[in-house]
Amino acid sequence: MAPKRRHLLALLMVLGLVTAAACSSDGGGGISGGYSIGLVTDTGKVDDKSFNQSAWEGAQDGAANIPASATASYIETEESKDYANNIQLFVDDGAKIIVTVGFGLGEATIEAAKANPDVMFIGVDQWQNEALPNLAGLMFPEANAGFMAGALAGMLTETNIVGAVLGTDLVPPVVFFKEGWENGARYTNPGVQTISTYHPGGLDVAFGDPEWGATTARQALDQGADIIFGAGGATGNGALIEVAGEAGALCVGVDTDQWFTVPEAHPCLVTSAMKLIDVGVAELISQAYAGTMQGGNYFGEVGLAPHHDFDSIVTDEMRDTLAEVMAGLADGSINPMPG
Amino acid sequence: MSRSILRTIAIPLAAVVFGLLIGVVLILSQNASPATAYTALVVGGLGDADALLRTLQKATPLIFGGLAVAVAFKAGMFNIGGQGQLLVGAVFAAAVGFGIDGLPMVIHLPAALVAGAIAGAIWGGIAGALKATTGAHEVIVTIMLNFVAGNLTDWLSANPWKDNSGNNIVARTPLVEDSATIPTLGAVPVGFLLAVVVAVACWLVLERTTYGFEVRSVGHNRNAAQYSGIKVGWIMASTMAVAGMLAGLGGAVESLGVDGRFEAGVNVGLGFEGITIALLARANPLGVIPAALLVGLMEAGASRMQFKAGVAPELIDVIQALILFFVAAPIIIRWVLRMREDNSEQLRLGAGWGQS
């Protein structure tokens, strides 16, 4: 047999083997049948340890809470041009509830909700200007989260100076975090001085500039701040990592428990001002299933992350004060953004 | 004739088959069904009119981006600047598209396309002119210009040309006027037809005109071209300008036909994919069309594949990389298929390096 033939034969055998393997294995086949819940991520992954992951965990919890057997599945968006198509895949498959994660999907979600009045939509971080009956925007009172973190910082600071390194003030939630943080610090420590700096760039760079975050955090440290709030994606993370290198200084994370997302910040991370996206998504799914979901904006819960390595420096007295603050925010007796 | 065509496409074709076969192994390793996955991929890209439209829309900028790299290859230059050229083309086309009101479509749409083409030509031309006059290497210059273009277009869409409607906080321009919007005929976007026409035109110019002969001569041997009286500097500068124009047109079509506006961050990566396409097409302008269609199909179907088979969409990127690997290292394919070395035009990737 000529060598040429032998190679061809070998190739054919491999081909045959692979084809056989391809045909024999079954499985997959989508989510058709039963009560199905779909989730479309922003251009990120469901294991991003942040937004998308929290929402996905919430969708799974929500599915588990539904009495009927419900399944949740997700599509990770590769390109922002695919938002509408990815939502449509779930619509075509008969999904009853569709969760879309992130500000970027806002317009595509509204369009899909208008076109499919029988499907319930949940838009995480999507503010609704006009209420559609089948679309709930899951928003969070960031000012409350910032206030709680600030209240803790006001009690922990020894120099009586607290700093904040923030994404752009173009994004309202960032402003809410900042105002809440400052007011919270003043609430527990009326003499506190605050140094808060917004990133000067546009939306496309403000959350992706860890170098600026680090430099700005350094400036605040040099001016005497000993606890710094980093709120602004990678920019804020840069601030946390810078503070971690300063002995004795503390830092506060944002959105999720950043103990898990920025391990470099372990030497300083005393807590994070969290938005409980998973709880909010699961709650809205239960409501959507029960038929009680209201269109428009729904405000989820916020909270402080565990103190991890710094559990011992947060005294019982401080914990009592924080509990009072939370109760005050909850019943409205404390206004996180007066004026 | 047919034998030589067969031989030309044998390597890319085999590379695609090999890439997909290794993809089968990867799908199996994720405990998914390759049959389900690939079926979903094809249905997602060709299954109905919407799917076909998506494939053609995805293929269109890839054709332009692929041509931008392929044409520069012919002159012995490596254009890494497709991304930057595409971005400036996209933003300037959008600017003409939304900034002028009340023109009829026959004037407005071509004007917007030309604006994108000119912006891209300038962006590519800078690298070409620097190469011709100072010897600055086009690879370095085009990479740098990508960053400049990225920041420039971000700034333009966040400041002077920002969409201030509603509560918009995103860096993006307003929607382009209807008179500057590229229409879609059924499932076929007109931008795709334009891309095909441009690809054929590129082939004709390169293969059937004196200018094209000069470009190829410079690509084969710059010194010999110089001795035979070809103005090498002019050829290099003008070829890079043409390459930039092609990428700029791709960006213009994206703004005017797909997105309806320019938005910062939305077109990231499109220009770089042109390099994949050009290599897969072995720098042949006509080969760019099927190469772009193949990659466009895979990208259009990736969501459905993920949805139906539970396969991570990155698989498509891996398969693309594998295909590219086999095209760039054809010796593996030759060994497996026992093919003889072909004596057709070789794609010399290294041609640009080491010469000044």
XYZ file of C-alpha atoms in Angstrom:
695
model
C 0.000 0.000 0.000
C 1.417 3.329 -0.995
C 2.165 5.790 1.785
C -0.348 8.230 0.332
C -3.160 5.738 0.721
C -2.128 4.878 4.234
C -2.456 8.448 5.411
C -5.785 8.859 3.737
C -6.979 5.695 5.363
C -5.806 6.885 8.757
C -7.654 10.148 8.274
C -10.818 8.348 7.247
C -10.619 6.155 10.319
C -10.269 9.138 12.590
C -13.178 10.772 10.815
C -15.309 7.681 11.238
C -14.447 7.388 14.895
C -15.272 10.987 15.586
C -18.508 10.861 13.646
C -19.556 7.751 15.537
C -18.798 9.475 18.803
C -20.693 12.529 17.645
C -23.805 10.568 16.792
C -23.849 8.198 19.733
C -23.759 10.778 22.475
C -27.103 12.337 23.039
C -28.102 14.984 25.513
C -28.216 18.710 25.385
C -31.135 19.665 23.239
C -32.094 22.904 24.877
C -34.562 23.530 27.627
C -37.813 22.902 25.820
C -40.688 21.675 27.927
C -41.732 22.603 31.431
C -41.662 26.031 32.998
C -38.491 27.612 31.773
C -36.568 30.667 32.876
C -33.938 32.220 30.645
C -31.112 34.556 31.541
C -29.108 36.636 29.084
C -25.828 38.020 30.377
C -24.220 41.236 29.408
C -20.942 40.750 27.551
C -19.666 38.780 30.512
C -19.761 35.332 31.977
C -22.061 33.732 34.534
C -18.998 33.037 36.661
C -17.715 36.631 36.654
C -17.950 36.788 40.472
C -19.979 39.937 40.013
C -23.182 41.080 38.385
C -23.825 38.250 35.976
C -22.972 35.573 38.498
C -25.217 37.046 41.203
C -28.084 37.290 38.754
C -27.574 33.719 37.577
C -27.526 32.437 41.163
C -30.732 34.367 41.733
C -32.326 32.819 38.647
C -31.428 29.326 39.851
C -32.788 30.069 43.332
C -35.902 31.517 41.748
C -36.407 28.399 39.635
C -35.936 26.193 42.702
C -38.572 28.156 44.622
C -41.239 27.679 41.979
C -43.595 24.847 42.960
C -43.861 23.508 39.416
C -40.689 21.939 38.089
C -38.882 24.873 36.541
C -35.570 24.984 34.753
C -33.238 27.920 34.380
C -30.702 28.289 31.609
C -28.524 31.076 30.356
C -26.904 32.521 27.260
C -23.645 34.391 27.610
C -23.564 37.321 25.229
C -20.412 37.521 23.136
C -21.084 40.799 21.357
C -23.432 43.595 22.328
C -24.931 43.375 18.820
C -26.401 39.998 19.802
C -28.545 41.191 22.745
C -31.841 41.095 20.842
C -31.082 37.789 19.160
C -30.153 36.112 22.436
C -33.370 37.279 24.099
C -35.296 36.059 21.061
C -33.804 32.573 21.371
C -35.498 32.220 24.769
C -38.742 33.714 23.484
C -38.806 31.246 20.590
C -38.121 28.414 22.990
C -41.161 29.294 25.057
C -39.447 30.705 28.137
C -41.961 32.141 30.620
C -39.559 34.463 32.416
C -36.504 36.119 30.893
C -33.876 37.855 33.015
C -31.526 40.280 31.269
C -28.498 41.443 33.198
C -27.092 44.928 32.986
C -27.751 48.443 31.879
C -26.574 47.646 28.338
C -29.503 45.332 27.603
C -32.085 47.931 28.637
C -33.282 48.940 25.187
C -33.323 45.404 23.789
C -35.297 44.232 26.831
C -37.922 46.946 26.467
C -38.379 46.075 22.789
C -38.697 42.376 23.570
C -41.168 43.048 26.392
C -43.358 45.123 24.075
C -43.267 42.451 21.370
C -43.983 39.567 23.763
C -46.624 40.637 26.273
C -47.076 37.058 27.520
C -43.477 36.701 28.651
C -42.349 38.250 31.939
C -39.077 40.182 31.794
C -36.731 41.135 34.615
C -34.085 43.727 33.789
C -31.268 43.944 36.317
C -30.050 47.526 36.742
C -32.389 48.765 34.045
C -34.298 51.886 35.037
C -37.814 52.002 33.566
C -38.983 55.435 32.486
C -42.427 54.132 31.632
C -43.851 51.029 33.212
C -44.612 48.054 30.974
C -46.877 45.493 32.665
C -44.530 42.585 31.936
C -41.166 44.210 32.637
C -39.692 44.894 36.062
C -36.445 46.827 36.336
C -34.480 45.567 39.333
C -32.877 48.631 40.902
C -31.082 49.081 44.200
C -31.005 51.882 46.769
C -27.257 52.383 46.436
C -27.410 55.346 48.798
C -28.465 52.998 51.598
C -25.593 50.622 50.888
C -23.145 53.511 50.782
C -24.638 54.905 54.001
C -24.121 51.638 55.890
C -20.533 51.336 54.679
C -19.902 54.983 55.524
C -21.395 54.531 58.992
C -18.959 51.699 59.671
C -16.062 53.728 58.232
C -16.929 56.709 60.421
C -16.581 54.481 63.472
C -13.399 52.742 62.302
C -11.351 55.737 61.170
C -8.634 56.859 63.558
C -7.481 59.878 61.567
C -11.088 61.056 61.122
C -10.530 61.216 57.382
C -12.299 58.803 54.982
C -11.724 58.624 51.233
C -13.735 57.421 48.245
C -12.435 56.574 44.755
C -15.367 56.551 42.367
C -16.337 55.804 38.784
C -17.926 58.634 36.864
C -20.677 60.874 38.228
C -22.389 60.369 34.851
C -23.816 57.174 36.325
C -26.443 57.943 38.976
C -25.814 54.811 41.128
C -22.194 55.905 41.609
C -23.377 59.298 42.854
C -25.802 57.570 45.229
C -23.015 55.384 46.606
C -20.833 58.429 47.175
C -23.482 60.622 48.832
C -24.615 57.745 51.029
C -21.029 56.957 52.014
C -20.272 60.537 53.071
C -23.542 60.991 54.932
C -23.125 57.638 56.661
C -19.635 58.571 57.842
C -20.931 61.901 59.193
C -23.835 60.125 60.881
C -21.559 58.098 63.154
C -18.696 60.610 63.223
C -19.872 64.211 62.853
C -16.321 65.551 62.790
C -15.188 63.321 59.931
C -13.526 64.786 56.867
C -14.320 63.191 53.494
C -12.126 63.087 50.397
C -14.165 61.783 47.452
C -12.933 61.824 43.850
C -14.820 60.940 40.670
C -12.974 59.647 37.628
C -12.821 62.557 35.166
C -13.205 60.393 32.031
C -16.232 59.235 30.085
C -18.325 56.145 30.589
C -16.084 54.011 28.427
C -12.967 54.527 30.559
C -14.242 55.547 33.999
C -14.758 51.969 35.177
C -11.686 50.486 33.569
C -8.823 52.587 34.881
C -7.150 50.793 37.834
C -4.025 52.959 37.505
C -6.025 56.124 38.088
C -7.833 54.393 40.936
C -4.513 53.466 42.556
C -3.052 56.957 42.152
C -6.149 58.602 43.535
C -6.263 56.221 46.490
C -2.605 57.009 47.158
C -3.365 60.750 47.185
C -6.155 60.215 49.709
C -3.845 58.101 51.883
C -1.192 60.819 51.703
C -3.786 63.328 52.849
C -4.405 61.253 55.939
C -7.348 59.042 54.988
C -7.120 55.636 56.658
C -10.198 53.955 55.139
C -11.088 54.146 51.465
C -14.196 53.149 49.531
C -13.484 51.920 45.996
C -16.668 52.113 43.901
C -16.190 51.915 40.165
C -15.425 48.551 38.571
C -11.755 48.018 37.798
C -11.046 51.630 38.756
C -12.306 51.026 42.275
C -10.476 47.684 42.406
C -7.246 49.526 41.606
C -7.899 51.713 44.647
C -8.515 48.677 46.875
C -5.280 47.036 45.784
C -3.324 50.242 46.417
C -4.759 50.532 49.915
C -3.885 46.881 50.588
C -0.229 47.842 50.274
C -0.504 50.487 53.004
C -0.027 49.089 56.510
C -2.906 49.913 58.838
C -5.221 51.326 56.160
C -8.637 49.796 55.467
C -10.726 49.565 52.328
C -14.376 48.962 51.442
C -15.530 47.170 48.282
C -18.702 47.587 46.247
C -21.584 45.694 44.555
C -20.619 42.154 45.660
C -18.458 40.782 48.460
C -15.139 41.786 46.947
C -13.279 39.422 49.262
C -13.944 36.906 46.496
C -13.441 39.165 43.495
C -10.285 41.041 44.488
C -8.170 38.678 46.612
C -5.305 41.202 46.468
C -7.418 43.403 48.741
C -7.546 40.885 51.609
C -5.034 42.881 53.728
C -7.416 45.867 53.889
C -10.956 44.758 52.998
C -13.175 45.347 56.008
C -16.512 44.996 54.169
C -18.278 45.665 50.862
C -21.394 47.724 50.139
C -23.415 45.026 48.419
C -26.428 44.997 46.152
C -28.198 41.693 46.752
C -28.861 40.966 43.103
C -29.405 37.244 43.675
C -32.093 37.868 46.287
C -33.806 40.450 44.080
C -33.845 38.243 40.992
C -35.151 35.239 42.926
C -37.889 37.372 44.519
C -39.003 38.827 41.171
C -39.088 35.352 39.628
C -41.368 34.146 42.436
C -43.598 37.167 41.892
C -43.642 36.660 38.134
C -44.623 33.037 38.607
C -47.374 33.973 41.059
C -48.618 36.680 38.731
C -48.026 39.446 41.259
C -45.033 41.089 39.595
C -45.586 44.797 39.032
C -44.211 46.503 35.942
C -41.851 49.425 36.398
C -39.047 49.674 38.901
C -38.526 47.259 41.776
C -36.041 48.088 44.482
C -33.990 45.186 45.781
C -32.110 44.860 49.037
C -28.645 46.099 49.874
C -26.349 45.092 52.690
C -22.841 44.923 54.069
C -20.586 41.966 53.312
C -18.913 39.988 56.145
C -15.793 41.500 57.668
C -13.642 38.405 57.048
C -10.125 38.991 58.493
C -11.270 42.161 60.246
C -14.107 40.597 62.185
C -12.310 41.263 65.459
C -11.898 45.024 64.983
C -15.631 45.554 64.474
C -16.788 45.792 68.085
C -20.189 44.779 69.412
C -20.902 48.458 69.956
C -20.271 49.159 66.270
C -22.462 46.220 65.282
C -25.287 47.575 67.411
C -24.950 50.981 65.771
C -24.959 49.385 62.314
C -28.094 47.446 63.206
C -29.746 50.716 64.275
C -28.645 52.364 61.022
C -30.081 49.515 58.964
C -33.331 49.675 60.847
C -33.437 53.436 60.410
C -32.824 53.197 56.684
C -35.448 50.482 56.385
C -38.201 52.400 58.195
C -37.277 55.712 56.591
C -36.246 57.506 59.762
C -32.746 57.935 58.296
C -32.495 59.668 54.931
C -29.226 58.633 53.248
C -29.296 61.618 50.869
C -30.816 64.618 52.636
C -31.114 67.700 50.476
C -7.729 25.223 -14.368
C -10.078 23.406 -12.040
C -7.132 21.397 -10.748
C -5.263 24.528 -9.771
C -8.305 26.012 -8.072
C -8.754 22.756 -6.216
C -5.170 22.872 -5.108
C -5.483 26.467 -3.959
C -8.483 25.793 -1.783
C -7.346 22.379 -0.561
C -5.358 23.719 2.382
C -7.987 26.153 3.730
C -10.693 23.544 3.212
C -8.703 20.883 5.016
C -7.902 23.397 7.767
C -11.621 24.015 8.292
C -12.341 20.283 8.444
C -9.493 19.689 10.896
C -10.599 22.616 13.048
C -14.154 21.315 13.213
C -12.955 17.785 14.003
C -10.879 18.986 16.929
C -13.945 21.000 17.900
C -15.848 17.695 18.139
C -13.348 16.442 20.689
C -13.662 19.670 22.671
C -17.462 19.486 22.620
C -17.352 15.885 23.817
C -15.032 16.956 26.622
C -17.774 19.316 27.796
C -20.210 16.387 27.890
C -22.236 17.896 25.080
C -23.348 16.379 21.805
C -21.324 17.481 18.774
C -24.190 16.597 16.446
C -26.579 18.815 18.403
C -23.989 21.564 18.694
C -23.049 21.721 15.028
C -26.647 21.374 13.915
C -27.578 24.304 16.146
C -24.618 26.249 14.797
C -25.783 25.817 11.220
C -29.457 26.410 12.014
C -28.490 29.518 13.974
C -26.584 30.827 10.985
C -28.691 29.627 8.050
C -31.931 28.206 9.465
C -34.310 30.982 8.493
C -34.334 34.453 7.001
C -33.322 36.068 10.301
C -30.429 33.666 10.719
C -29.228 34.240 7.168
C -29.463 37.990 7.688
C -27.342 37.684 10.836
C -24.713 35.639 9.026
C -24.507 38.115 6.153
C -24.399 41.046 8.573
C -21.553 39.445 10.495
C -19.712 38.539 7.304
C -19.877 42.051 5.837
C -17.336 43.836 8.069
C -15.202 40.702 7.939
C -15.014 40.949 4.154
C -13.957 44.590 4.345
C -11.530 43.919 7.182
C -10.131 40.885 5.364
C -9.616 42.909 2.180
C -7.842 45.624 4.172
C -5.285 43.061 5.293
C -5.148 41.079 2.042
C -4.499 44.096 -0.182
C -1.652 45.261 2.049
C -0.226 41.732 1.990
C -0.017 41.957 -1.780
C 2.356 44.896 -1.439
C 4.370 42.994 1.147
C 2.979 44.878 4.123
C 1.205 43.640 7.221
C -1.724 45.914 8.070
C -2.537 45.415 11.757
C -4.444 48.700 11.701
C -7.752 47.403 10.391
C -9.344 48.006 13.778
C -8.398 51.682 13.926
C -9.253 52.274 10.277
C -12.629 50.629 10.800
C -13.363 52.743 13.879
C -12.639 56.101 12.254
C -14.649 55.007 9.216
C -17.550 54.035 11.458
C -17.605 57.277 13.444
C -17.244 59.629 10.482
C -19.871 57.784 8.454
C -22.221 58.022 11.433
C -21.443 61.727 11.807
C -22.445 62.447 8.216
C -25.375 60.082 8.663
C -26.934 61.891 11.625
C -25.438 65.360 11.164
C -27.043 66.267 7.847
C -30.774 66.497 7.511
C -33.056 66.694 4.490
C -30.884 65.163 1.787
C -32.336 62.545 -0.558
C -31.005 59.053 -0.012
C -29.165 58.902 -3.344
C -26.899 61.704 -2.103
C -26.899 61.204 1.655
C -26.073 57.499 1.830
C -23.152 57.645 -0.634
C -21.865 60.764 1.128
C -21.844 58.974 4.467
C -20.116 55.933 2.949
C -17.517 58.143 1.287
C -16.889 59.966 4.568
C -16.108 56.639 6.236
C -13.934 55.537 3.328
C -11.937 58.779 3.341
C -11.424 58.667 7.095
C -10.160 55.097 6.837
C -7.937 55.975 3.858
C -6.323 58.791 5.816
C -5.771 56.502 8.791
C -4.174 53.797 6.652
C -2.388 56.349 4.485
C -0.560 57.807 7.495
C 1.096 54.465 8.133
C 1.868 54.014 4.424
C 3.338 57.492 4.025
C 5.505 57.080 7.115
C 6.716 53.748 5.792
C 7.533 55.227 2.387
C 9.251 58.377 3.635
C 10.925 57.403 6.886
C 10.905 53.597 6.823
C 8.830 53.473 10.021
C 7.539 49.932 10.183
C 3.850 49.694 9.295
C 3.209 47.021 11.926
C 4.296 49.320 14.738
C 2.646 52.417 13.298
C -0.693 50.749 12.602
C -0.809 49.224 16.083
C -0.173 52.654 17.589
C -2.790 54.226 15.342
C -5.314 51.666 16.594
C -4.978 53.145 20.065
C -5.221 56.687 18.751
C -8.330 55.789 16.751
C -9.917 54.064 19.742
C -9.468 57.078 21.973
C -10.385 59.587 19.263
C -13.640 57.831 18.425
C -14.456 57.394 22.131
C -13.953 61.099 22.654
C -15.940 62.133 19.564
C -18.891 59.950 20.532
C -18.739 61.078 24.173
C -18.385 64.793 23.530
C -19.142 66.726 20.334
C -21.191 63.995 18.640
C -22.848 62.522 21.691
C -26.459 61.370 21.632
C -28.197 63.575 24.192
C -31.656 62.126 23.769
C -33.511 60.826 26.804
C -31.350 59.828 29.722
C -28.525 58.549 27.557
C -25.201 58.361 29.363
C -23.458 56.035 26.916
C -20.773 57.286 24.552
C -22.663 57.003 21.287
C -23.880 59.176 18.435
C -27.547 59.806 17.670
C -29.250 57.421 15.242
C -28.410 58.103 11.603
C -31.163 59.564 9.428
C -33.295 57.178 7.391
C -31.831 58.704 4.251
C -28.381 57.464 5.304
C -29.466 54.011 6.450
C -28.361 51.090 4.309
C -31.471 49.095 3.412
C -31.947 45.344 3.562
C -33.448 43.388 0.661
C -35.288 40.497 2.281
C -32.578 38.617 4.145
C -29.743 40.262 2.233
C -28.265 43.492 3.597
C -27.213 45.801 0.770
C -23.938 46.353 2.634
C -23.075 42.716 2.000
C -23.659 43.143 -1.731
C -21.418 46.200 -1.628
C -18.727 44.157 0.123
C -18.873 41.478 -2.573
C -18.638 44.077 -5.345
C -15.670 45.723 -3.625
C -13.929 42.360 -3.209
C -14.317 41.618 -6.924
C -13.079 45.109 -7.749
C -10.003 44.563 -5.572
C -9.262 41.333 -7.381
C -9.648 42.981 -10.790
C -7.393 45.885 -9.875
C -4.718 43.639 -8.409
C -4.742 41.035 -11.173
C -5.750 42.946 -14.277
C -4.282 46.450 -14.063
C -0.821 47.953 -14.280
C -1.238 49.411 -10.822
C -2.067 45.989 -9.449
C 0.973 44.532 -11.165
C 3.151 47.187 -9.566
C 1.644 46.453 -6.152
C 2.381 42.760 -6.525
C 5.865 43.476 -7.813
C 6.624 45.545 -4.721
C 5.275 42.713 -2.633
C 7.435 40.088 -4.323
C 10.679 41.970 -4.312
C 10.922 45.591 -3.383
C 14.435 46.069 -4.771
C 13.659 44.480 -8.111
C 10.570 46.652 -8.371
C 12.673 49.720 -7.652
C 15.194 48.804 -10.365
C 12.463 48.235 -12.900
C 11.255 51.793 -12.373
C 8.282 51.294 -10.088
C 7.803 54.097 -7.571
C 7.969 51.859 -4.539
C 7.252 54.589 -1.990
C 4.134 55.702 -3.797
C 2.913 52.133 -4.179
C 3.379 51.406 -0.484
C 1.723 54.627 0.653
C -1.191 54.322 -1.744
C -1.737 50.625 -1.004
C -1.974 51.339 2.698
C -4.418 54.160 1.962
C -6.543 51.762 -0.095
C -6.330 49.168 2.675
C -7.468 51.802 5.180
C -10.267 52.853 2.865
C -11.529 49.272 2.707
C -11.558 48.927 6.495
C -13.151 52.366 6.803
C -15.920 51.294 4.439
C -16.447 48.261 6.639
C -16.917 50.533 9.625
C -19.240 52.787 7.648
C -21.443 49.855 6.642
C -21.529 48.732 10.274
C -22.693 52.157 11.466
C -25.154 52.786 8.651
C -26.476 49.271 8.108
C -26.258 47.277 11.343
C -25.988 49.482 14.418
C -27.739 52.570 13.075
C -25.222 54.722 14.957
C -21.683 54.702 16.234
C -21.306 53.480 19.792
C -17.987 53.292 21.603
C -16.922 49.750 22.339
C -19.400 48.037 20.034
C -17.041 47.414 17.122
C -14.100 46.198 19.168
C -12.321 43.278 17.538
C -14.000 43.489 14.126
C -10.864 44.923 12.533
C -8.600 42.335 14.061
C -10.750 39.514 12.728
C -9.825 40.770 9.278
C -6.377 39.281 9.834
C -7.924 35.850 10.381
C -10.012 36.235 7.251
C -7.104 37.348 5.085
C -4.947 34.445 6.229
C -7.743 31.964 5.705
C -8.220 33.395 2.215
C -4.457 33.304 1.659
C -4.615 36.986 0.798
C -6.810 36.370 -2.238
C -9.508 39.093 -2.469
C -12.031 36.612 -3.866
C -11.162 34.064 -1.206
C -12.012 36.643 1.420
C -15.718 36.252 0.610
C -16.123 32.551 1.491
C -13.720 32.935 4.431
C -15.822 35.781 5.850
C -19.040 33.857 5.244
C -17.684 30.860 7.116
C -16.575 32.888 10.122
C -19.748 34.985 9.978
C -21.835 31.819 10.003
C -19.991 30.475 13.013
C -20.432 33.729 14.931
C -24.088 34.058 14.000
C -24.791 30.514 15.117
C -22.701 30.554 18.299
C -25.525 31.767 20.546
C -27.875 29.059 19.355
C -25.177 26.435 19.730
C -24.622 27.538 23.322
C -28.350 27.546 23.915
C -29.177 24.170 22.391
C -26.095 22.168 23.277
C -24.751 23.943 26.340
C -21.394 24.523 24.699
C -19.415 27.585 25.761
C -19.456 30.129 22.925
C -15.682 30.477 23.178
C -15.526 27.166 21.330
C -16.069 29.156 18.153
C -13.008 31.263 18.893
C -10.988 28.128 19.540
C -12.109 26.545 16.271
C -11.242 29.744 14.410
C -7.817 29.770 15.996
C -7.293 26.121 15.052
C -8.297 26.772 11.464
C -5.883 29.674 11.351
C -3.194 27.502 12.853
C -3.613 24.876 10.161
C -3.624 27.490 7.406
C -0.497 29.126 8.750
C 1.228 25.779 9.248
C 0.114 23.934 6.102
C 2.933 21.458 6.477
C 0.767 19.501 8.939
C -2.030 19.243 6.427
C 0.385 18.350 3.638
C 1.806 15.585 5.761
C -1.582 14.129 6.605
C -2.976 14.424 3.089
C 0.356 13.677 1.404
C 0.007 16.708 -0.800
C 2.845 18.040 -2.859
C 4.201 21.505 -2.252
C 2.174 23.775 -4.480
C 3.993 26.241 -6.616
C 1.237 28.821 -6.682
C 1.726 32.187 -5.142
C 2.996 31.857 -1.616
C 1.754 33.970 1.194
C 4.855 35.336 2.788
C 3.992 36.593 6.214
C 7.532 37.527 7.023
C 7.967 39.637 3.932
C 7.457 42.855 5.793
C 10.057 42.167 8.417
C 13.723 42.815 8.046
C 13.266 45.138 5.105
C 13.132 48.849 5.324
